[in-house]
Short mmCIF file of C-alpha atoms and ligand atoms in Angstrom, two decimals:
data_model
loop_
_atom_site.label_atom_id
_atom_site.label_comp_id
_atom_site.label_asym_id
_atom_site.label_seq_id
_atom_site.Cartn_x
_atom_site.Cartn_y
_atom_site.Cartn_z
CA MET A 1 17.17 -8.97 -2.68
CA GLY A 2 19.93 -10.55 -0.21
CA ASP A 3 21.87 -7.66 0.84
CA ALA A 4 20.27 -5.14 2.37
CA GLY A 5 23.91 -3.35 3.47
CA ILE A 6 23.51 -2.40 6.90
CA VAL A 7 26.21 -0.72 8.03
CA THR A 8 27.88 1.11 11.48
CA GLY A 9 28.61 3.64 12.93
CA VAL A 10 27.84 5.82 10.19
CA ALA A 11 26.43 9.37 10.11
CA VAL A 12 24.04 11.12 7.12
CA ALA A 13 24.01 13.58 5.83
CA VAL A 14 21.69 15.76 4.81
CA VAL A 15 21.27 19.00 2.77
CA ASP A 16 18.40 20.69 1.32
CA GLY A 17 16.10 17.28 2.00
CA THR A 18 18.28 14.72 -0.17
CA ILE A 19 20.80 12.61 1.28
CA ARG A 20 24.24 14.24 0.39
CA ASP A 21 26.50 11.84 2.33
CA VAL A 22 26.42 8.42 4.03
CA GLY A 23 30.21 7.74 6.31
CA GLN A 24 31.62 7.20 9.12
CA ARG A 25 30.64 9.52 11.51
CA ALA A 26 33.62 11.25 12.34
CA ALA A 27 34.67 12.15 9.01
CA LEU A 28 30.87 13.16 8.35
CA GLU A 29 31.39 15.80 11.59
CA ARG A 30 34.18 17.55 10.08
CA ALA A 31 32.75 17.80 6.40
CA TYR A 32 29.71 19.39 7.42
CA SER A 33 30.64 20.63 10.66
CA GLY A 34 28.11 23.78 10.22
CA ALA A 35 25.30 21.44 10.45
CA THR A 36 22.53 20.70 12.94
CA PRO A 37 22.96 17.14 14.48
CA ILE A 38 20.43 14.87 15.35
CA ASP A 39 21.33 12.42 17.53
CA CYS A 40 20.46 8.99 16.74
CA GLY A 41 21.52 7.37 20.19
CA GLY A 42 22.95 4.47 18.30
CA ARG A 43 19.74 3.03 17.02
CA VAL A 44 18.80 1.86 13.58
CA LEU A 45 17.86 4.55 11.32
CA VAL A 46 16.84 2.61 7.69
CA PRO A 47 14.67 4.19 4.80
CA GLY A 48 11.36 5.12 5.75
CA PHE A 49 9.19 2.66 4.48
CA VAL A 50 7.02 2.48 1.31
CA ASP A 51 3.84 1.45 1.79
CA SER A 52 2.27 0.91 -1.73
CA HIS A 53 -0.45 -0.66 -1.26
CA THR A 54 -3.56 0.76 0.85
CA HIS A 55 -7.62 1.99 0.62
CA ALA A 56 -7.04 4.88 3.65
CA ILE A 57 -9.99 6.29 2.35
CA PHE A 58 -13.21 5.12 3.95
CA GLY A 59 -16.18 6.46 6.13
CA LYS A 60 -16.91 3.98 9.46
CA PRO A 61 -14.53 0.60 9.94
CA ARG A 62 -15.98 -3.04 9.46
CA PHE A 63 -15.20 -4.45 13.00
CA GLU A 64 -18.84 -6.89 13.24
CA GLU A 65 -17.79 -8.87 10.21
CA GLN A 66 -14.53 -9.90 12.34
CA GLU A 67 -16.69 -12.28 14.80
CA LEU A 68 -18.75 -13.26 11.37
CA ARG A 69 -16.22 -14.61 9.97
CA ALA A 70 -14.90 -16.57 12.95
CA SER A 71 -18.03 -18.03 13.10
CA GLY A 72 -18.12 -19.31 9.70
CA LEU A 73 -19.31 -17.11 7.51
CA ASP A 74 -18.27 -17.09 4.54
CA TYR A 75 -17.47 -13.51 2.13
CA MET A 76 -20.98 -14.40 1.10
CA GLU A 77 -23.07 -14.05 3.56
CA ILE A 78 -21.97 -11.36 4.64
CA ALA A 79 -22.07 -9.26 1.50
CA ARG A 80 -25.57 -11.05 1.95
CA ARG A 81 -26.65 -9.56 5.71
CA GLY A 82 -25.35 -5.77 4.24
CA GLY A 83 -21.45 -5.93 4.75
CA GLY A 84 -18.22 -5.86 2.97
CA ILE A 85 -17.09 -3.59 0.23
CA HIS A 86 -20.53 -2.47 -0.99
CA ALA A 87 -21.10 -1.77 3.21
CA SER A 88 -17.93 0.59 2.97
CA VAL A 89 -19.52 2.16 -0.70
CA ARG A 90 -22.66 3.27 1.12
CA ASP A 91 -21.22 4.80 4.15
CA LEU A 92 -18.25 6.32 1.35
CA ARG A 93 -20.91 7.93 -1.05
CA ARG A 94 -22.97 9.82 1.83
CA ARG A 95 -19.93 11.26 3.08
CA ASP A 96 -18.30 14.41 2.10
CA GLU A 97 -14.45 15.45 1.36
CA ASP A 98 -14.11 17.56 4.41
CA GLU A 99 -16.08 14.40 6.93
CA LEU A 100 -13.29 11.69 4.63
CA LEU A 101 -10.57 14.14 5.31
CA GLY A 102 -10.53 14.15 8.80
CA LEU A 103 -11.24 10.70 9.13
CA ALA A 104 -7.72 9.66 7.24
CA VAL A 105 -6.01 12.15 8.23
CA PRO A 106 -5.49 10.57 11.97
CA ARG A 107 -5.35 6.95 10.50
CA LEU A 108 -3.19 7.94 8.15
CA ARG A 109 -0.49 9.66 11.21
CA ARG A 110 -0.56 6.20 12.40
CA LEU A 111 1.01 4.80 9.64
CA ALA A 112 3.71 7.52 9.72
CA ALA A 113 4.30 6.28 13.62
CA SER A 114 5.30 3.10 12.50
CA GLY A 115 7.87 4.07 9.72
CA VAL A 116 6.18 4.71 6.51
CA THR A 117 7.27 7.71 4.77
CA THR A 118 5.60 6.95 1.34
CA VAL A 119 1.70 5.52 1.33
CA GLU A 120 0.12 4.93 -1.93
CA VAL A 121 -3.59 5.69 -1.19
CA LYS A 122 -6.32 3.91 -3.78
CA SER A 123 -9.76 5.44 -3.73
CA GLY A 124 -12.42 2.39 -4.87
CA TYR A 125 -15.27 2.66 -2.44
CA GLY A 126 -17.11 5.47 -4.27
CA LEU A 127 -17.88 3.88 -7.82
CA THR A 128 -19.37 6.39 -9.74
CA PRO A 129 -17.55 9.43 -11.11
CA ASP A 130 -18.26 11.70 -8.23
CA ASP A 131 -17.57 9.69 -5.27
CA GLU A 132 -14.00 7.97 -7.27
CA ILE A 133 -13.45 12.16 -7.44
CA LYS A 134 -13.93 13.27 -4.01
CA SER A 135 -11.93 10.52 -2.79
CA LEU A 136 -8.74 11.17 -5.22
CA ARG A 137 -9.78 15.28 -3.90
CA VAL A 138 -9.80 14.14 -0.16
CA ILE A 139 -6.37 11.91 -1.06
CA ARG A 140 -4.51 15.39 -2.28
CA ARG A 141 -5.38 17.48 0.11
CA ILE A 142 -3.77 15.23 3.02
CA GLY A 143 -0.86 15.25 1.42
CA GLU A 144 -1.09 18.97 1.70
CA ILE A 145 -1.68 18.31 4.87
CA LEU A 146 0.43 15.96 6.09
CA PRO A 147 4.39 15.23 5.28
CA MET A 148 4.14 12.09 4.06
CA ARG A 149 4.72 11.17 0.65
CA LEU A 150 1.56 10.07 -0.92
CA VAL A 151 0.45 8.35 -4.23
CA PRO A 152 -2.67 8.60 -5.54
CA THR A 153 -4.02 5.57 -7.07
CA TRP A 154 -7.91 5.91 -9.16
CA LEU A 155 -9.84 2.23 -8.55
CA GLY A 156 -12.97 2.95 -9.79
CA ALA A 157 -12.26 -0.92 -10.86
CA HIS A 158 -12.84 -2.23 -7.38
CA GLU A 159 -15.80 -4.09 -7.83
CA ILE A 160 -19.14 -3.83 -9.59
CA PRO A 161 -21.23 -1.71 -7.88
CA LEU A 162 -24.71 -3.14 -6.87
CA GLU A 163 -26.73 -0.32 -9.10
CA TYR A 164 -24.78 -2.43 -12.00
CA ARG A 165 -25.45 -6.11 -10.81
CA ASP A 166 -28.96 -5.90 -11.08
CA LEU A 167 -28.54 -4.55 -14.70
CA ALA A 168 -29.02 -6.72 -17.75
CA ASN A 169 -26.19 -5.72 -19.30
CA GLY A 170 -24.83 -3.83 -16.36
CA ARG A 171 -20.87 -5.23 -16.06
CA SER A 172 -20.34 -3.44 -19.80
CA GLU A 173 -21.75 -0.48 -19.09
CA TYR A 174 -19.53 -0.35 -16.07
CA VAL A 175 -16.61 -0.47 -17.33
CA ARG A 176 -17.94 2.15 -20.30
CA LEU A 177 -18.41 3.86 -17.49
CA LEU A 178 -15.34 3.61 -15.84
CA VAL A 179 -13.44 4.25 -19.07
CA SER A 180 -15.86 6.89 -21.69
CA THR A 181 -16.50 9.10 -17.60
CA MET A 182 -14.38 8.41 -14.96
CA LEU A 183 -10.97 8.03 -16.55
CA PRO A 184 -11.07 10.73 -18.52
CA GLY A 185 -12.64 12.65 -15.57
CA VAL A 186 -9.49 11.55 -12.38
CA ALA A 187 -6.97 12.59 -16.03
CA SER A 188 -7.98 15.36 -16.74
CA GLU A 189 -7.92 17.40 -12.70
CA GLY A 190 -4.07 15.33 -12.33
CA LEU A 191 -5.87 13.17 -9.54
CA ALA A 192 -4.46 10.18 -9.47
CA ARG A 193 -0.32 8.46 -10.83
CA PHE A 194 -1.75 5.29 -11.00
CA ALA A 195 -4.92 2.73 -12.56
CA ASP A 196 -5.81 -0.35 -10.50
CA VAL A 197 -8.14 -2.89 -10.87
CA PHE A 198 -9.53 -5.72 -8.45
CA CYS A 199 -8.91 -8.89 -11.64
CA GLU A 200 -10.63 -11.74 -9.57
CA PRO A 201 -12.91 -14.63 -10.62
CA GLY A 202 -16.76 -12.41 -10.09
CA VAL A 203 -15.27 -8.90 -9.72
CA PHE A 204 -13.32 -7.86 -13.00
CA THR A 205 -12.40 -10.50 -15.80
CA ILE A 206 -8.95 -10.91 -17.60
CA ASP A 207 -10.37 -9.15 -20.99
CA GLU A 208 -12.53 -6.24 -18.99
CA THR A 209 -8.98 -5.66 -16.83
CA ARG A 210 -7.68 -5.28 -20.07
CA THR A 211 -9.66 -3.16 -21.53
CA ILE A 212 -9.59 -0.72 -18.08
CA LEU A 213 -6.26 -0.64 -17.90
CA THR A 214 -5.48 -0.23 -21.57
CA ALA A 215 -7.43 2.92 -21.47
CA ALA A 216 -5.64 4.33 -18.55
CA LYS A 217 -2.32 3.95 -20.11
CA SER A 218 -3.17 5.84 -22.77
CA ALA A 219 -4.64 8.81 -20.29
CA GLY A 220 -0.86 8.61 -18.84
CA LEU A 221 -1.13 6.78 -15.67
CA GLY A 222 0.69 3.80 -14.65
CA LEU A 223 -0.88 0.37 -13.72
CA LYS A 224 -1.87 -1.94 -11.40
CA LEU A 225 -3.60 -5.37 -10.53
CA HIS A 226 -5.10 -6.57 -7.52
CA ALA A 227 -4.56 -10.64 -8.91
CA ASP A 228 -4.50 -13.87 -8.79
CA GLU A 229 -5.98 -13.34 -4.64
CA LEU A 230 -7.96 -16.35 -4.57
CA ARG A 231 -7.68 -17.85 -7.79
CA ALA A 232 -5.08 -18.52 -10.70
CA SER A 233 -6.93 -16.39 -13.25
CA GLY A 234 -3.69 -15.01 -14.95
CA GLY A 235 -4.03 -12.20 -13.68
CA ALA A 236 -0.10 -11.87 -13.16
CA GLU A 237 -0.04 -12.82 -16.75
CA LEU A 238 -1.69 -9.94 -17.80
CA ALA A 239 -0.28 -7.58 -15.38
CA ALA A 240 3.82 -8.38 -17.28
CA GLU A 241 1.78 -8.58 -20.60
CA ILE A 242 0.59 -4.68 -20.21
CA GLY A 243 3.55 -3.63 -18.18
CA ALA A 244 2.13 -3.07 -15.17
CA THR A 245 4.23 -1.48 -12.45
CA SER A 246 2.91 -4.22 -9.68
CA ALA A 247 0.75 -7.23 -9.21
CA ASP A 248 -1.09 -7.35 -5.94
CA HIS A 249 -1.52 -9.65 -4.14
CA LEU A 250 -1.18 -13.14 -5.91
CA ALA A 251 -1.69 -15.26 -2.72
CA ALA A 252 -3.09 -17.61 -5.93
CA ILE A 253 -0.05 -17.58 -8.57
CA SER A 254 0.26 -20.16 -10.73
CA ASP A 255 3.46 -21.04 -11.79
CA ALA A 256 3.69 -19.82 -15.00
CA GLY A 257 2.89 -16.43 -13.52
CA ILE A 258 5.60 -16.36 -10.90
CA ARG A 259 8.05 -17.39 -14.03
CA VAL A 260 6.22 -14.38 -16.42
CA LEU A 261 6.90 -11.53 -13.21
CA ALA A 262 10.30 -13.22 -12.80
CA GLU A 263 11.18 -12.04 -16.09
CA SER A 264 9.22 -9.11 -16.84
CA ASN A 265 9.93 -5.79 -14.84
CA THR A 266 6.10 -6.16 -13.13
CA VAL A 267 6.78 -5.49 -9.08
CA ALA A 268 5.08 -8.66 -7.13
CA THR A 269 3.56 -6.73 -4.46
CA LEU A 270 2.62 -9.14 -1.70
CA LEU A 271 -0.01 -8.44 1.04
CA PRO A 272 0.46 -10.83 3.82
CA GLY A 273 -1.21 -9.02 6.62
CA THR A 274 -4.56 -9.70 4.87
CA MET A 275 -3.88 -13.60 4.42
CA MET A 276 -3.70 -13.35 8.49
CA PHE A 277 -6.45 -11.47 9.45
CA LEU A 278 -8.91 -13.16 7.40
CA GLY A 279 -7.73 -16.93 8.83
CA LYS A 280 -6.85 -18.09 5.54
CA ASP A 281 -4.15 -21.37 6.11
CA ARG A 282 -2.75 -19.50 2.68
CA GLN A 283 -0.21 -17.42 1.93
CA ALA A 284 1.71 -15.76 -1.55
CA PRO A 285 4.80 -18.18 -2.56
CA ALA A 286 7.22 -14.93 -1.73
CA ARG A 287 10.02 -17.56 -1.24
CA ALA A 288 9.22 -19.18 -4.78
CA LEU A 289 9.05 -15.66 -5.99
CA VAL A 290 12.37 -14.32 -5.01
CA ASP A 291 14.18 -17.34 -6.25
CA ALA A 292 12.60 -17.45 -9.46
CA GLY A 293 13.94 -13.86 -9.61
CA ALA A 294 10.91 -11.76 -9.41
CA ALA A 295 10.95 -7.94 -7.22
CA VAL A 296 8.87 -8.96 -4.33
CA ALA A 297 7.53 -6.19 -2.15
CA LEU A 298 5.68 -5.69 1.00
CA ALA A 299 2.62 -3.54 1.62
CA THR A 300 -0.06 -3.05 4.43
CA ASP A 301 -3.39 -3.53 2.13
CA PHE A 302 -4.63 -1.17 4.66
CA ASN A 303 -8.36 -1.21 4.58
CA PRO A 304 -11.73 -1.26 6.51
CA GLY A 305 -12.61 -4.75 5.56
CA THR A 306 -9.66 -7.42 5.28
CA SER A 307 -6.83 -5.64 6.99
CA PRO A 308 -7.00 -2.93 9.07
CA THR A 309 -3.70 -2.33 10.51
CA THR A 310 -1.39 0.59 10.17
CA ASN A 311 1.32 -1.69 11.53
CA PHE A 312 3.64 -1.53 9.21
CA PRO A 313 6.40 -3.45 10.77
CA LEU A 314 3.51 -6.31 11.77
CA ILE A 315 4.04 -7.05 7.93
CA MET A 316 7.27 -7.50 8.19
CA THR A 317 7.24 -10.00 11.13
CA LEU A 318 4.84 -11.81 8.75
CA GLY A 319 7.29 -11.47 6.22
CA VAL A 320 10.20 -13.18 7.92
CA SER A 321 7.50 -16.02 10.17
CA GLN A 322 4.99 -16.72 7.13
CA LEU A 323 6.59 -15.88 4.05
CA ARG A 324 9.76 -16.93 4.90
CA LEU A 325 11.94 -14.06 3.69
CA SER A 326 15.46 -13.36 5.31
CA VAL A 327 15.22 -10.04 7.66
CA ALA A 328 17.63 -8.33 4.37
CA GLU A 329 15.22 -9.67 1.51
CA THR A 330 11.62 -7.70 4.38
CA MET A 331 14.08 -4.82 4.52
CA ILE A 332 14.40 -4.92 0.24
CA ALA A 333 10.80 -5.31 0.07
CA SER A 334 9.07 -2.52 2.14
CA THR A 335 11.86 0.10 0.99
CA VAL A 336 13.67 -0.32 -2.14
CA ASN A 337 11.13 -2.64 -3.93
CA GLY A 338 7.95 -0.60 -2.35
CA ALA A 339 9.36 2.99 -4.17
CA ALA A 340 10.31 0.36 -7.52
CA ALA A 341 6.13 -0.62 -6.77
CA LEU A 342 5.12 3.16 -7.09
CA SER A 343 7.63 4.32 -9.96
CA LEU A 344 9.77 5.62 -7.38
CA ALA A 345 13.07 3.84 -7.24
CA ASP A 346 15.23 6.05 -8.77
CA HIS A 347 15.22 8.71 -5.66
CA VAL A 348 13.40 6.80 -2.79
CA GLY A 349 13.70 3.90 -0.16
CA GLN A 350 17.80 3.66 0.02
CA ILE A 351 19.47 5.86 2.56
CA ALA A 352 21.99 6.57 -0.55
CA PRO A 353 23.87 10.56 -1.97
CA GLY A 354 21.38 11.69 -4.70
CA TYR A 355 18.07 9.91 -2.73
CA SER A 356 14.97 11.61 -0.79
CA ALA A 357 15.76 12.27 2.88
CA ASP A 358 12.93 9.64 4.42
CA LEU A 359 14.33 7.77 7.20
CA ALA A 360 12.31 6.23 9.98
CA LEU A 361 14.36 5.61 13.23
CA PHE A 362 14.16 2.65 15.61
CA ASP A 363 14.38 1.49 19.28
CA ALA A 364 16.87 -0.69 18.43
CA GLU A 365 20.30 -2.25 18.42
CA ASP A 366 20.03 -4.66 14.77
CA VAL A 367 17.80 -4.18 12.38
CA ARG A 368 16.89 -8.19 13.15
CA GLU A 369 15.17 -6.44 15.81
CA LEU A 370 12.25 -4.74 13.51
CA PRO A 371 10.33 -8.10 12.98
CA TYR A 372 11.61 -9.84 16.09
CA TRP A 373 9.70 -7.63 18.32
CA TYR A 374 6.30 -8.28 16.70
CA GLY A 375 3.03 -6.22 17.27
CA ASP A 376 5.38 -3.52 18.69
CA ARG A 377 5.41 0.32 18.26
CA ARG A 378 9.05 1.28 18.39
CA CYS A 379 9.34 3.75 15.77
CA VAL A 380 10.73 6.97 17.54
CA ALA A 381 10.74 9.41 14.64
CA THR A 382 10.51 9.81 10.92
CA TRP A 383 11.70 12.38 8.52
CA VAL A 384 10.61 12.91 4.63
CA ARG A 385 12.32 15.09 2.13
CA GLY A 386 14.54 15.94 5.34
CA ARG A 387 11.90 17.18 7.23
CA ALA A 388 10.38 15.42 10.67
CA CYS A 389 7.49 13.78 9.86
CA HIS A 390 7.03 11.89 13.21
CA THR A 391 8.52 12.42 16.59
CA SER A 392 7.95 10.13 19.42
CA THR A 393 8.18 11.30 22.88
CA VAL A 394 12.24 10.06 23.52
CA ASP A 395 13.86 12.76 25.33
CA SER A 396 17.62 11.92 23.14
CA LEU A 397 15.40 13.39 20.04
ZN1 ZN B 1 -6.37 -3.81 -1.82
#
């Protein structure tokens, strides 16, 4: 992760949505004399960012919780007052597909405008078979509307819904619903590429997570976990054990968990925006993970409760300033490793021959400016499969 392979004075040749060639500009202009040129004006061109962890299908934002948190109320108290995840669940269940689509599209356009060309989107605010399928169908429709590359993840195991919490055998009943009803429905419609579970004490236990993800694996889905966010409970170890594509959050991962992830093919996806927004003084041990040899990815965790940002470069700022990654490591975490966290690394996340022409152009002269101008929006254009996805009003484009 220490070498992002930065080169200067080059051009990129794109044929049929795929990068054919990267080389000195004059030579490429001769070799592809019939091509349509786009002058990037000496700016920084990067692989389009891969945001491998979002909860972008939701109804109303939950801005009222920010002040409550600042005044000292904890998550349990906010939930008792009707906030938290269950507020988003109540809200989403009341909305139909068209309404959710209308809300999600502009939010994802904002993400694209920050340089993101591939985005993973989870369900998880439905928590009934119908409402989870509804959310996943919205994700599929977004993929038909926006040029961004969308990766759908089924997160029926985001939380135990309130109507099951009060039942005597509610937990096991809900796990049974997930495995016996929801998963077959999702799989038979081909609505998700991954299954994810919120594995955390008080939400889904290690054993429940193993049950759900083992069934998902049999149904042909890739696996993801929300793991070790608040407490080290063995989530990272479970991710490696069951061959998960990624283990996400990891702010409380143990030393043993770091070692196990480093020896596995599971990507460690870190979400520093969440910890910052919640006002936590702790961040995931990114340095220790990278130094141990783990593949670290960065993502926004875009969601209405704990990380309402669509600004991907801001996450890169946190990667350098809070996680203490180098700029090269941050770039790799935002592109190559983000793609690996979605099993797309063989054709997404690099500016190299054979890779999809997913590109983002920034109004900067040096790649180190991307995390430096923090909170700024300097992405002037993105392309997905060679097709313009987002273009700002910059004249030369
Ligand atoms: Zn999440």
